[in-house]
Coordinates of C-alpha atoms and ligand atoms in Angstrom, one line a residue:
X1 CA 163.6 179.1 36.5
X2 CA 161.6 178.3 33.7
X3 CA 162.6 178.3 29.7
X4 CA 162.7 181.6 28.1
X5 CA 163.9 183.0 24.9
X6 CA 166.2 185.7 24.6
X7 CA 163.6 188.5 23.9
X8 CA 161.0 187.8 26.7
X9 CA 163.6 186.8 29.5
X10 CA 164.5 190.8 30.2
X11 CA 161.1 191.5 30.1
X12 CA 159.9 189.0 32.5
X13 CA 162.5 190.1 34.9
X14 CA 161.4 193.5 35.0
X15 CA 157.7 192.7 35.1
X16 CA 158.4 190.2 37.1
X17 CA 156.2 187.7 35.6
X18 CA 155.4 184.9 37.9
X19 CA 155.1 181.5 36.1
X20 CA 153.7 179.9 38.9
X21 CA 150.1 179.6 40.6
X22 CA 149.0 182.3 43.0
X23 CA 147.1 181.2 45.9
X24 CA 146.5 182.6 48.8
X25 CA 149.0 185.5 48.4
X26 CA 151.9 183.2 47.3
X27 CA 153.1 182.1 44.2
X28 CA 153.4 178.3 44.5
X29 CA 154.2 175.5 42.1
X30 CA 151.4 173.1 41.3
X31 CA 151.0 170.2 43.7
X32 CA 151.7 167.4 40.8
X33 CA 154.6 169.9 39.9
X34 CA 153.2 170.0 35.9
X35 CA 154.1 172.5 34.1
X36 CA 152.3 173.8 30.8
X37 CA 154.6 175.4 28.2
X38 CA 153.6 178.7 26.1
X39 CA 154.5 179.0 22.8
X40 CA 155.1 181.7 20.2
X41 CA 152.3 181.8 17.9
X42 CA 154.8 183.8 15.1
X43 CA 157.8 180.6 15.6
X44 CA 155.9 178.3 17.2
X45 CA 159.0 178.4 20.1
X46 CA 158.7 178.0 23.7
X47 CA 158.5 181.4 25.3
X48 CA 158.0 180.3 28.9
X49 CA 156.6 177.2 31.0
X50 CA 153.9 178.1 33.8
X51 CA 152.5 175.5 36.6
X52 CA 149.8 173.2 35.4
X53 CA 147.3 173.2 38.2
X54 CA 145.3 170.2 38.9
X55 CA 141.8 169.8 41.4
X56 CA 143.6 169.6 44.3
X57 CA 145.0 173.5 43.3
X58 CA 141.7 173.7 42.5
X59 CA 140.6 173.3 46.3
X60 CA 143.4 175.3 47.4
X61 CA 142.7 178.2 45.8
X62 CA 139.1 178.3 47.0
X63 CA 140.0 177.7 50.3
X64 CA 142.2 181.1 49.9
X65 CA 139.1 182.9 48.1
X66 CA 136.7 181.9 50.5
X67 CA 138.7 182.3 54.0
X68 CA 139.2 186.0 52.5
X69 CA 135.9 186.7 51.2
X70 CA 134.8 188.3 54.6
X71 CA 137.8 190.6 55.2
X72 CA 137.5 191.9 51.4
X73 CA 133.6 192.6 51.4
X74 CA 134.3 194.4 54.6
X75 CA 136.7 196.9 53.4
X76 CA 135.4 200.5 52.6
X77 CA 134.2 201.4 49.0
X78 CA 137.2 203.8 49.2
X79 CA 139.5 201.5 50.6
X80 CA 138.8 199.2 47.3
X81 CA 138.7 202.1 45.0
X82 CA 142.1 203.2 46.3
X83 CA 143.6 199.7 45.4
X84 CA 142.1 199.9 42.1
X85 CA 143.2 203.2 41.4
X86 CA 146.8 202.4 42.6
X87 CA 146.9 198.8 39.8
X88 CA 145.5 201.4 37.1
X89 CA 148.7 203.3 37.9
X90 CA 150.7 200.3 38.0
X91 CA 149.3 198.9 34.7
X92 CA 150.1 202.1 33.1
X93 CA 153.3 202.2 34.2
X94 CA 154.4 198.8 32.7
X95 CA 151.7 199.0 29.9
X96 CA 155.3 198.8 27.1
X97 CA 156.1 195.6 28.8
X98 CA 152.7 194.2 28.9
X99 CA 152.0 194.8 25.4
X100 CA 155.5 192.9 24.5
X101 CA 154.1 189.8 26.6
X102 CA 151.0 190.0 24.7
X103 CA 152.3 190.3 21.2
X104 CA 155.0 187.3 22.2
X105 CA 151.9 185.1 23.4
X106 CA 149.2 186.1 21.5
X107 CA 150.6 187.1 18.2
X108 CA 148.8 190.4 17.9
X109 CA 150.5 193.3 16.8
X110 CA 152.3 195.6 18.9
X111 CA 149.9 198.6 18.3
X112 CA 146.9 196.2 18.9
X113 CA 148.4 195.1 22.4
X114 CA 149.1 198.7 22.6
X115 CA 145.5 199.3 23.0
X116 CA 144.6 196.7 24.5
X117 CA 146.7 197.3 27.8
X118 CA 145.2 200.9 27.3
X119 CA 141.5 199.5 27.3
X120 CA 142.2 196.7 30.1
X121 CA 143.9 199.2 32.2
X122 CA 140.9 201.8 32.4
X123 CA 138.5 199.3 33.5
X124 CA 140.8 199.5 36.7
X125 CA 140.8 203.2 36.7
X126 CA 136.1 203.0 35.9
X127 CA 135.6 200.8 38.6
X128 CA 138.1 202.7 40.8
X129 CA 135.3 205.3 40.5
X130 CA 132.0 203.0 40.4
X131 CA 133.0 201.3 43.5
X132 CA 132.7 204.9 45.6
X133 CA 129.4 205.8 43.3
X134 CA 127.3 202.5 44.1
X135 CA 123.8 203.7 45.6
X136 CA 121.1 201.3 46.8
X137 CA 117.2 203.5 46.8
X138 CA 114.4 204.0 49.2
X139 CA 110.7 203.3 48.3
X140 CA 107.3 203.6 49.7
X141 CA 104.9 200.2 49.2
X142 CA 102.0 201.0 47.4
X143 CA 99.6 199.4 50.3
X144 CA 101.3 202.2 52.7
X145 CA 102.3 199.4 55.3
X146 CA 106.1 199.8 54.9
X147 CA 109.3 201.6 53.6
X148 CA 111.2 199.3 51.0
X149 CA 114.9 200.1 51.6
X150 CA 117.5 198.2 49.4
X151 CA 121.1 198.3 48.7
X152 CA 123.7 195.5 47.9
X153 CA 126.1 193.3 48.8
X154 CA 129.0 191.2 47.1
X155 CA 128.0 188.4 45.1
X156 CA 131.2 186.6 47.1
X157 CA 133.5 183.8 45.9
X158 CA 133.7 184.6 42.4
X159 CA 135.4 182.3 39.2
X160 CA 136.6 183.7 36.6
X161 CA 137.7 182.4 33.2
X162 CA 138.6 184.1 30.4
X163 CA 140.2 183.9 26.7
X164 CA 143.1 183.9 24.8
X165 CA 142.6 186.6 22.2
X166 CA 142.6 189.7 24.9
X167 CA 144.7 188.3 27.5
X168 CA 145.0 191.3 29.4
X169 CA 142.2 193.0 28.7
X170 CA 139.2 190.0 29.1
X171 CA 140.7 189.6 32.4
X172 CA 141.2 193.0 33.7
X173 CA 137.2 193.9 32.6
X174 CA 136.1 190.7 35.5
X175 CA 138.6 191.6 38.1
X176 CA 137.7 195.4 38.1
X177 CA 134.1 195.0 38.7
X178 CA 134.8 192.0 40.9
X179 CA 137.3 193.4 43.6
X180 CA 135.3 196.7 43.1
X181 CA 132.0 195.0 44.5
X182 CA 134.1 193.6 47.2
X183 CA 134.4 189.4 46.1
X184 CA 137.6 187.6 46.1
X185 CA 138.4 185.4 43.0
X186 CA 140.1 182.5 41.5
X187 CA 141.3 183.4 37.8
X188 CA 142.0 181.1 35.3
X189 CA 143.1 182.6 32.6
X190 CA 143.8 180.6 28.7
X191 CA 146.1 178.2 28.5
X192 CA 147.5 180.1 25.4
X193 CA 148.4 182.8 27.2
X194 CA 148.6 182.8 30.5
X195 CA 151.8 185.0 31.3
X196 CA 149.9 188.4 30.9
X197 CA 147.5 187.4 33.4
X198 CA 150.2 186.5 35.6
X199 CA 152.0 189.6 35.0
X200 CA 148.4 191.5 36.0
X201 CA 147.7 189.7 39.2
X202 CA 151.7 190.5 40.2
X203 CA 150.7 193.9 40.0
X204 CA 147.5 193.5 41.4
X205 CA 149.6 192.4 44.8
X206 CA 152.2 195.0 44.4
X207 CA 149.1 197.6 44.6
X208 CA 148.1 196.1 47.8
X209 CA 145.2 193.6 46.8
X210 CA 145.7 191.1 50.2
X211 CA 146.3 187.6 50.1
X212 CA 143.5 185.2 48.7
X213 CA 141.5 187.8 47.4
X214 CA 143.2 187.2 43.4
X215 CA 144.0 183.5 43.2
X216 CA 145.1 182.6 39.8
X217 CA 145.2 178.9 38.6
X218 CA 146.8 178.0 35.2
X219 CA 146.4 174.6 33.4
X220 CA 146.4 172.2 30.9
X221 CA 143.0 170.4 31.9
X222 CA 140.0 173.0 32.0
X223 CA 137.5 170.9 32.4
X224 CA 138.6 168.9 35.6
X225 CA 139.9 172.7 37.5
X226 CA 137.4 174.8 36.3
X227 CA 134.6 171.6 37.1
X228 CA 135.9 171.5 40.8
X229 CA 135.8 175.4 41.2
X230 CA 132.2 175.0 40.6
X231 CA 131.5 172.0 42.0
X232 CA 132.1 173.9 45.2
X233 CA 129.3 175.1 47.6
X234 CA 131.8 178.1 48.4
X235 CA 131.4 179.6 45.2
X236 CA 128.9 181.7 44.2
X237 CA 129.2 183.4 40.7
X238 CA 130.5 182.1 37.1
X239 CA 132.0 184.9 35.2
X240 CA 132.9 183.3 31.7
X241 CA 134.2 184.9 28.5
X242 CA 135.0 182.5 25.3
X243 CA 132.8 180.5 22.8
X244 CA 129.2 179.3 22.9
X245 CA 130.3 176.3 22.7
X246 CA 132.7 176.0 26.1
X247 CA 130.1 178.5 27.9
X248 CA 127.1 176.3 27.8
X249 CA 128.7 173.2 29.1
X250 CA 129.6 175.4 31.9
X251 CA 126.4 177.0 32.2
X252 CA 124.9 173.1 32.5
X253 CA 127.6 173.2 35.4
X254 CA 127.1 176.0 37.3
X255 CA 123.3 175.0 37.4
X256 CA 124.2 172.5 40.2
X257 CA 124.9 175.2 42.4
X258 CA 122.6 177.8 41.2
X259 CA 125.6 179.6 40.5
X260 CA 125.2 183.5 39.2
X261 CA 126.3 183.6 35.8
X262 CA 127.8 186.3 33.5
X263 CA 128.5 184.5 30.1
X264 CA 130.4 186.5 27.3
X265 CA 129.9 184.1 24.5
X266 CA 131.0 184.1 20.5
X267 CA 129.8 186.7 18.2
X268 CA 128.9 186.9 14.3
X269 CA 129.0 190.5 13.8
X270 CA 127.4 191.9 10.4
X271 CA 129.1 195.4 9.1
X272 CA 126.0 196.9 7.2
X273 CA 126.9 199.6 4.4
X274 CA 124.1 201.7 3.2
X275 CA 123.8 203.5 -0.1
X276 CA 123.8 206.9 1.6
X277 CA 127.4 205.9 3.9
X278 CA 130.5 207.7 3.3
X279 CA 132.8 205.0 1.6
X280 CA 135.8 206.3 3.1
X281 CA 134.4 206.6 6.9
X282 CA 132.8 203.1 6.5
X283 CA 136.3 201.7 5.4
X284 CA 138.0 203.2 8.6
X285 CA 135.2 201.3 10.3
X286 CA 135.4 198.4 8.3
X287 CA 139.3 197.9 9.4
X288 CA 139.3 198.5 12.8
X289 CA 136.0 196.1 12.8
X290 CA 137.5 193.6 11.2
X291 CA 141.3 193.8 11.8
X292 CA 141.3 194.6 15.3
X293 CA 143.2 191.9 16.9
X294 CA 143.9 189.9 13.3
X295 CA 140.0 189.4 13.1
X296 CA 140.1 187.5 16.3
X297 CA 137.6 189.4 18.5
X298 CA 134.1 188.4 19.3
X299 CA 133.5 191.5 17.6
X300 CA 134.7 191.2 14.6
X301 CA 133.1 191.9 12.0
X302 CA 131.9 188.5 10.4
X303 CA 130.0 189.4 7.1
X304 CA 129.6 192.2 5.4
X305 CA 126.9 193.4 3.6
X306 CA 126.9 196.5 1.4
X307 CA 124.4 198.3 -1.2
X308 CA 125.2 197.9 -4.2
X309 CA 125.3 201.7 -5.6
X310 CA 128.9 201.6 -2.9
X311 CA 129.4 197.9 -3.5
X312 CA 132.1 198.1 -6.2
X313 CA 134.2 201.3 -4.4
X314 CA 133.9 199.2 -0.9
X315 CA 135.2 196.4 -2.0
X316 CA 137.8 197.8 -4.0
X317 CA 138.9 200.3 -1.1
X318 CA 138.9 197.3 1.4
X319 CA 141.2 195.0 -0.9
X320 CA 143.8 197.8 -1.3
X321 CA 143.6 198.4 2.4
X322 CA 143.8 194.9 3.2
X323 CA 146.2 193.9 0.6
X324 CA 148.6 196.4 2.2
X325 CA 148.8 195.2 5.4
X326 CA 152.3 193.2 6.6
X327 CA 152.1 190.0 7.5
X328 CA 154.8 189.3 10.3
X329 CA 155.3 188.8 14.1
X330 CA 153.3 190.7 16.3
X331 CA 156.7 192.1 17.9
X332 CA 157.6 194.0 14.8
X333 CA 156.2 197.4 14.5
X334 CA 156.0 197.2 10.5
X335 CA 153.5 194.4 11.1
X336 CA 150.0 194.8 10.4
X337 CA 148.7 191.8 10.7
X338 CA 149.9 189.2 13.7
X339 CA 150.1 185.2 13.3
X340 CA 146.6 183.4 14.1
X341 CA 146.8 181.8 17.1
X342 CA 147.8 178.4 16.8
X343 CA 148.1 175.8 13.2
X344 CA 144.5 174.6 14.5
X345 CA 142.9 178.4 13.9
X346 CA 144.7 178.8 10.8
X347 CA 143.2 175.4 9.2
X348 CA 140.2 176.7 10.5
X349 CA 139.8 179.7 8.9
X350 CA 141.4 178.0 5.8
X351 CA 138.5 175.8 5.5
X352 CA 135.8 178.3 5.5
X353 CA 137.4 180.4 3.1
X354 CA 137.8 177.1 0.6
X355 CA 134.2 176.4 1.3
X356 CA 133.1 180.1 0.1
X357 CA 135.4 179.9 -2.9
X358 CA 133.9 176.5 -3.6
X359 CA 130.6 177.7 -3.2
X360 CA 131.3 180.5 -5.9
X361 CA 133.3 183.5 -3.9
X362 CA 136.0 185.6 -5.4
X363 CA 139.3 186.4 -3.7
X364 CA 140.5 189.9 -4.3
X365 CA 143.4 189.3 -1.6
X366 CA 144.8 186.5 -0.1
X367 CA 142.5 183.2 0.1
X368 CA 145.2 180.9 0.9
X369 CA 147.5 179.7 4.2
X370 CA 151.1 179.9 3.9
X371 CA 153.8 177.2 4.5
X372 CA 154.9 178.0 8.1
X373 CA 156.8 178.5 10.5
X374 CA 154.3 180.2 12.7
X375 CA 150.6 180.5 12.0
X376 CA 149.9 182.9 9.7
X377 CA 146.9 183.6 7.2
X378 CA 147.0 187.0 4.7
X379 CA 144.3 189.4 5.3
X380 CA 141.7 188.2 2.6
X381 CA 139.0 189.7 1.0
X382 CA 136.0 187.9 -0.5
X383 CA 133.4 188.6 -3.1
X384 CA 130.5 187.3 -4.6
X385 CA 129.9 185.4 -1.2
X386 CA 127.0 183.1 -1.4
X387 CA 124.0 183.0 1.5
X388 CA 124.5 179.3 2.0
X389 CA 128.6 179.8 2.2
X390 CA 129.7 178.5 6.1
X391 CA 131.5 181.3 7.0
X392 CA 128.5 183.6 7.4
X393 CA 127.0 181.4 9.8
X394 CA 129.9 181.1 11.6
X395 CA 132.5 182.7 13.4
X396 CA 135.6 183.0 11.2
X397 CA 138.0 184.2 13.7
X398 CA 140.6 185.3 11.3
X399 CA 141.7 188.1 8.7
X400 CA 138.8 187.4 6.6
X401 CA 136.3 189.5 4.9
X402 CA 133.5 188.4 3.1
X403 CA 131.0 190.5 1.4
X404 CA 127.3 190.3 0.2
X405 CA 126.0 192.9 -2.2
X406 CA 122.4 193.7 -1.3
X407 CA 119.8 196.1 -2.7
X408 CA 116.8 196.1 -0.2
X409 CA 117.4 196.6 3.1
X410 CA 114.3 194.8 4.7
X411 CA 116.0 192.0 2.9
X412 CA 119.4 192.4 4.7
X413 CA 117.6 192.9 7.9
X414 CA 116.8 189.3 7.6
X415 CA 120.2 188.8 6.9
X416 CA 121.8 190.5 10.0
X417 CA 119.1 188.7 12.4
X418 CA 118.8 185.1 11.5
X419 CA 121.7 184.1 13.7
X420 CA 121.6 182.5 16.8
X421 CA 124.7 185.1 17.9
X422 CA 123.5 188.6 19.0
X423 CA 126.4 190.0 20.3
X424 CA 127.4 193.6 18.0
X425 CA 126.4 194.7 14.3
X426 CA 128.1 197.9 12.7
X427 CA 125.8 200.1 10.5
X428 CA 127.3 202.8 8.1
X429 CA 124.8 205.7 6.7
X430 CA 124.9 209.1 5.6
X431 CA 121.1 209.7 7.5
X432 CA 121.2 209.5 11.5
X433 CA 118.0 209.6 12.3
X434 CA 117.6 206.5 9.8
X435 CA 120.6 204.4 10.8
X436 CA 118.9 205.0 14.3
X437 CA 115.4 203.6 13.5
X438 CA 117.1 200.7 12.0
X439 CA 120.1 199.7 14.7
X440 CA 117.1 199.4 17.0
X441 CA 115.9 196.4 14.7
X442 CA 119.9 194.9 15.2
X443 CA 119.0 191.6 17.4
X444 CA 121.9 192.4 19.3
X445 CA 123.9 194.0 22.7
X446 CA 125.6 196.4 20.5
X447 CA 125.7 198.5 17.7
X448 CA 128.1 200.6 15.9
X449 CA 126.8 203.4 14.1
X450 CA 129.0 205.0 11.9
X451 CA 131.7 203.5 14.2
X452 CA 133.5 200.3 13.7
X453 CA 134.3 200.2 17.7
X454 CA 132.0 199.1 20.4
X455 CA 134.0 198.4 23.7
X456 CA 134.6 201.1 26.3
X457 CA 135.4 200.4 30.1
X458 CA 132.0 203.0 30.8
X459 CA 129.9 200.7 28.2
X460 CA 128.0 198.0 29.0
X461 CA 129.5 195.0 26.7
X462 CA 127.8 191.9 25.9
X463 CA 125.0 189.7 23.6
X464 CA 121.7 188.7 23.4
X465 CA 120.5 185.4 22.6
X466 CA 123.8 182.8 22.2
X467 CA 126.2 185.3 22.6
X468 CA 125.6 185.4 26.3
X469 CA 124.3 186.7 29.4
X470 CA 124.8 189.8 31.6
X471 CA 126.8 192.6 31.3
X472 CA 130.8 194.2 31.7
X473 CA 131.7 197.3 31.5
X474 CA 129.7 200.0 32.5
X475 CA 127.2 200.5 35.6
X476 CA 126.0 197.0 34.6
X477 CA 129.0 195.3 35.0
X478 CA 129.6 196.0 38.6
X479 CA 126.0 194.8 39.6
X480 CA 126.9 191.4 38.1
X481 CA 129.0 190.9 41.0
X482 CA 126.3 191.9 43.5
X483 CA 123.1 190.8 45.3
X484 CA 120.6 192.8 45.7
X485 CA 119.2 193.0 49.4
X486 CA 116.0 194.2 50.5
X487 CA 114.7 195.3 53.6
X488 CA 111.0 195.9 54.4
X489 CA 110.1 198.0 57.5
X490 CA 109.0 200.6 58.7
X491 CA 109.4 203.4 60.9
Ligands
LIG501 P1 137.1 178.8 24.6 O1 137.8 177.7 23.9 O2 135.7 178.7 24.9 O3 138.0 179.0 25.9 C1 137.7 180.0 26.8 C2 138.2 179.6 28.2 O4 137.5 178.5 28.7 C3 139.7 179.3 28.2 O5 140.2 179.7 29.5 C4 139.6 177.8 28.1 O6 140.7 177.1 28.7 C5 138.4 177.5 29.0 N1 137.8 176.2 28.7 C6 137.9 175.4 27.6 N2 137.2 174.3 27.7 C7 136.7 174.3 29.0 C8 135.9 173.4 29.7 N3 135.5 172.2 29.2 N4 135.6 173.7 31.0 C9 136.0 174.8 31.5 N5 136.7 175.7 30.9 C10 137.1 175.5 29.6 O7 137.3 180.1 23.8 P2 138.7 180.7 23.2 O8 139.0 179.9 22.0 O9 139.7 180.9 24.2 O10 138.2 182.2 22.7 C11 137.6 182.5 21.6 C12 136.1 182.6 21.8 O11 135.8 183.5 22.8 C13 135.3 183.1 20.6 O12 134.2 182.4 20.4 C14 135.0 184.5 20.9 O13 133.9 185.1 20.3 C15 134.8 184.4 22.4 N6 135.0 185.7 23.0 C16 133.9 186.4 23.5 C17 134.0 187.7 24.0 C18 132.8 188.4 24.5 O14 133.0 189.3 25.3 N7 131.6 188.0 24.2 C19 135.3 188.2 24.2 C20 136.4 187.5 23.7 C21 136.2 186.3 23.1 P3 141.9 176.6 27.6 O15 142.6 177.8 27.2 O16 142.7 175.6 28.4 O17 141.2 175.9 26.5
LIG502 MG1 150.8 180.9 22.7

């Protein structure tokens, strides 16, 4: 077996986390027999080792996809809804385990992977129910000559890659939709943490998915795996959730093959307060918008701008709030706030908050990176932030808020649009009709209005401009994973 600590080992037994790759229905090591270690982002210890797949498991695991593409798109709607209804259940069932796995390989806190198994198991359950409700229409053409009838059909071979700050949840909100529509996959989840997708697809087989139609490759070299997956003529869609950065080299691969492509890029959410909000309601929002996850989420909240009749009470109400939350190991149920990632996130987000206080920013909590072990940066609120200061361009990806005081709100209109991310923006007002008028000016996929939470299983998620392309979640998210077929005749 592979290494474990003391506090996952019981857990992976009764999960029954798999540390090897699945292809084809059978968990198998990888052919160069590497294996990639996972670490502990709150010790920095070895939780586990998984196999390290190279392009040759690459191949494999297409050949599984694509010899089971047929039997899988020929199944019944209610034959696939009935598997996914039966891995919601299973989910559920282990959701205390899964959210261990995650806090011990993400870092997040316990009641944050608490909701995240919640949220990643109901896309199961909504696509359980989309994939009997999928209806094609009938039309006349206008010239008279001919009935236009058209329905759909499976998108087929489908790769999927996803990130490591929802493990479970990022991967659960591709397969859904996928399996639903009726394509087989190959999964490759982040090399951070790639136990809980390991632990998902297990489940996934115990509820009956067959062989080859969830193949799940885990490695240490992205680019030459998830380059040969699309390389491929046998596959036919890219589903890809992570940064800009990462998702347009891929896009510049996929364009080989005319691949479909749903891209869930970075984000650089603005949290607008008004001077008619309610302080107190836009505080709630403000900490589930920001702290969700330790601030890593592509919707996090990024910048914060707020009127400056509520300025001083914001502010003041977020740094108590902030300043009170425990810094410690995901694990621990006192703990508030969950290690960053990795050291490289930490000096990271370090170096934009140095940058802001260089440029003239206040910290009214936290500002600095502790001595380690583990990778840990205190919830930190900024004032006074500058236009020009980096992190309000870019994504911070940590505990940090900074905040902008503003007084005309054409002015911070400008503000919340010039950026080339268009993923979510949260808006807090006391006037409906006028928060309203203005979200529809947000350049982006989502807005919160007097909520600081976007995502929902029945919601389609996603960005305009760099934040990506397509939709999950929702209606919108199964018909990524379908072609649209047309028939003319007529009769
Ligand atoms: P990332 O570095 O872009 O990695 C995402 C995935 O791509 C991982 O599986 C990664 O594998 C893989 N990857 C990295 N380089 C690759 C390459 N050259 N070729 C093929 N695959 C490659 O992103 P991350 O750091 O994991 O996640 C954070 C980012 O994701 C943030 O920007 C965040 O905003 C974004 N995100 C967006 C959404 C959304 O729905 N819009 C949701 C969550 C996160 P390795 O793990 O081996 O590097
Ligand atoms: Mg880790």
């Amino acid at each position: 077996m592979t290494v474990l600590d003391h506090a996952l080992a019981p857990l992976v037994d009764t999960l029954a986390v798999p540390t090897d790759l699945l292809v084809g229905g059978s968990w198998r090591p990888a052919t160069g027999a590497r294996r990639l270690e996972v670490a502990d982002p709150a010790t920095g210890t070895v939780l586990a080792s998984v196999a390290d797949a190279d392009v040759e498991d690459a191949r494999h695991a297409l050949d599984a996809a694509a010899a089971a593409a047929p039997g899988w798109a020929a199944t019944s709607p209610r034959e696939r809804s009935e598997v996914l209804l039966r891995l919601f259940e299973a989910v559920r069932e282990h959701s205390e385990e899964l959210a261990l796995l995650i806090c011990r390989e993400n870092g997040k806190a316990l009641g944050d992977a608490r909701g995240e198994v919640a949220y990643a198991a109901e896309f199961f359950r909504w696509y359980a129910e989309e994939a009997v409700r999928l209806r094609g229409h009938l039309g006349h053409a206008p010239s008279g000559a001919n009935r236009i009838l058209v329905g759909y059909q499976p998108v087929g071979v489908s790769v999927l890659v996803t990130p490591w700050n929802f493990p479970a949840a990022m991967a659960t909100r591709k397969l859904a939709p996928a399996l639903a529509a009726g394509c087989t996959v190959v999964l490759k989840p982040a090399a951070e943490t790639p136990l809980t997708a390991l632990a998902v697809a297990a489940l996934a087989e115990e509820a009956g998915v067959p062989p080859g139609v969830v193949n799940v490759l885990t490695t240490s070299q992205p680019g030459p795996v998830v380059g040969a997956l699309l390389a491929d003529r046998r596959t036919r869609m890219l589903s890809f959730t992570g940064s800009t950065e990462v998702g347009r080299v891929l896009l510049r691969a996929a364009a080989d093959n005319v691949l479909k492509c749903g891209m869930e890029l970075g984000g650089n959410a603005p949290f607008v307060v008004l001077d008619d909000a309610d302080v107190t309601d836009a505080l709630d929002g403000a900490m589930v918008a920001k702290m969700r996850n330790g601030g890593q989420a592509c919707t996090a909240a990024n910048r914060f701008y707020v009127h400056t009749d509520v300025h001083d009470e914001f502010v003041a109400g977020l740094a108590t709030r902030m300043g009170a939350l425990r810094v410690g190991p995901g694990a621990d149920p006192s703990t508030g706030c969950g290690p960053l990632i990795n050291a490289a996130a930490v000096a990271k987000v370090d170096g934009l908050v140095q940058d802001a206080l260089r440029r003239g920013a206040r910290a009214l909590v936290g500002g600095s990176a502790p001595d380690g072990p583990g990778s840990f940066y205190p919830p930190t609120v900024l004032v006074d932030v500058p236009h020009d200061a980096a992190l309000l361009r870019e994504e911070v990806f940590g505990p940090v808020a900074p905040v902008v005081r503003f007084d005309d709100v054409e002015d911070v209109l400008t503000h919340v649009n010039d950026t080339e991310h268009g993923l979510v923006g949260y808006l807090y007002t006391g006037d409906l009709a006028r928060g309203l008028r203005l979200a529809e000016r947000f350049e982006s996929g989502m807005v919160g209005l007097n909520r600081g939470l976007v995502s929902d299983p029945a919601a389609p998620f996603g960005g305009t401009k760099q934040s990506g392309l397509g939709r999950e979640g929702g209606t919108e998210g199964l018909l990524e994973f379908l072609e649209t077929q047309y028939v003319a005749t007529s009769w």
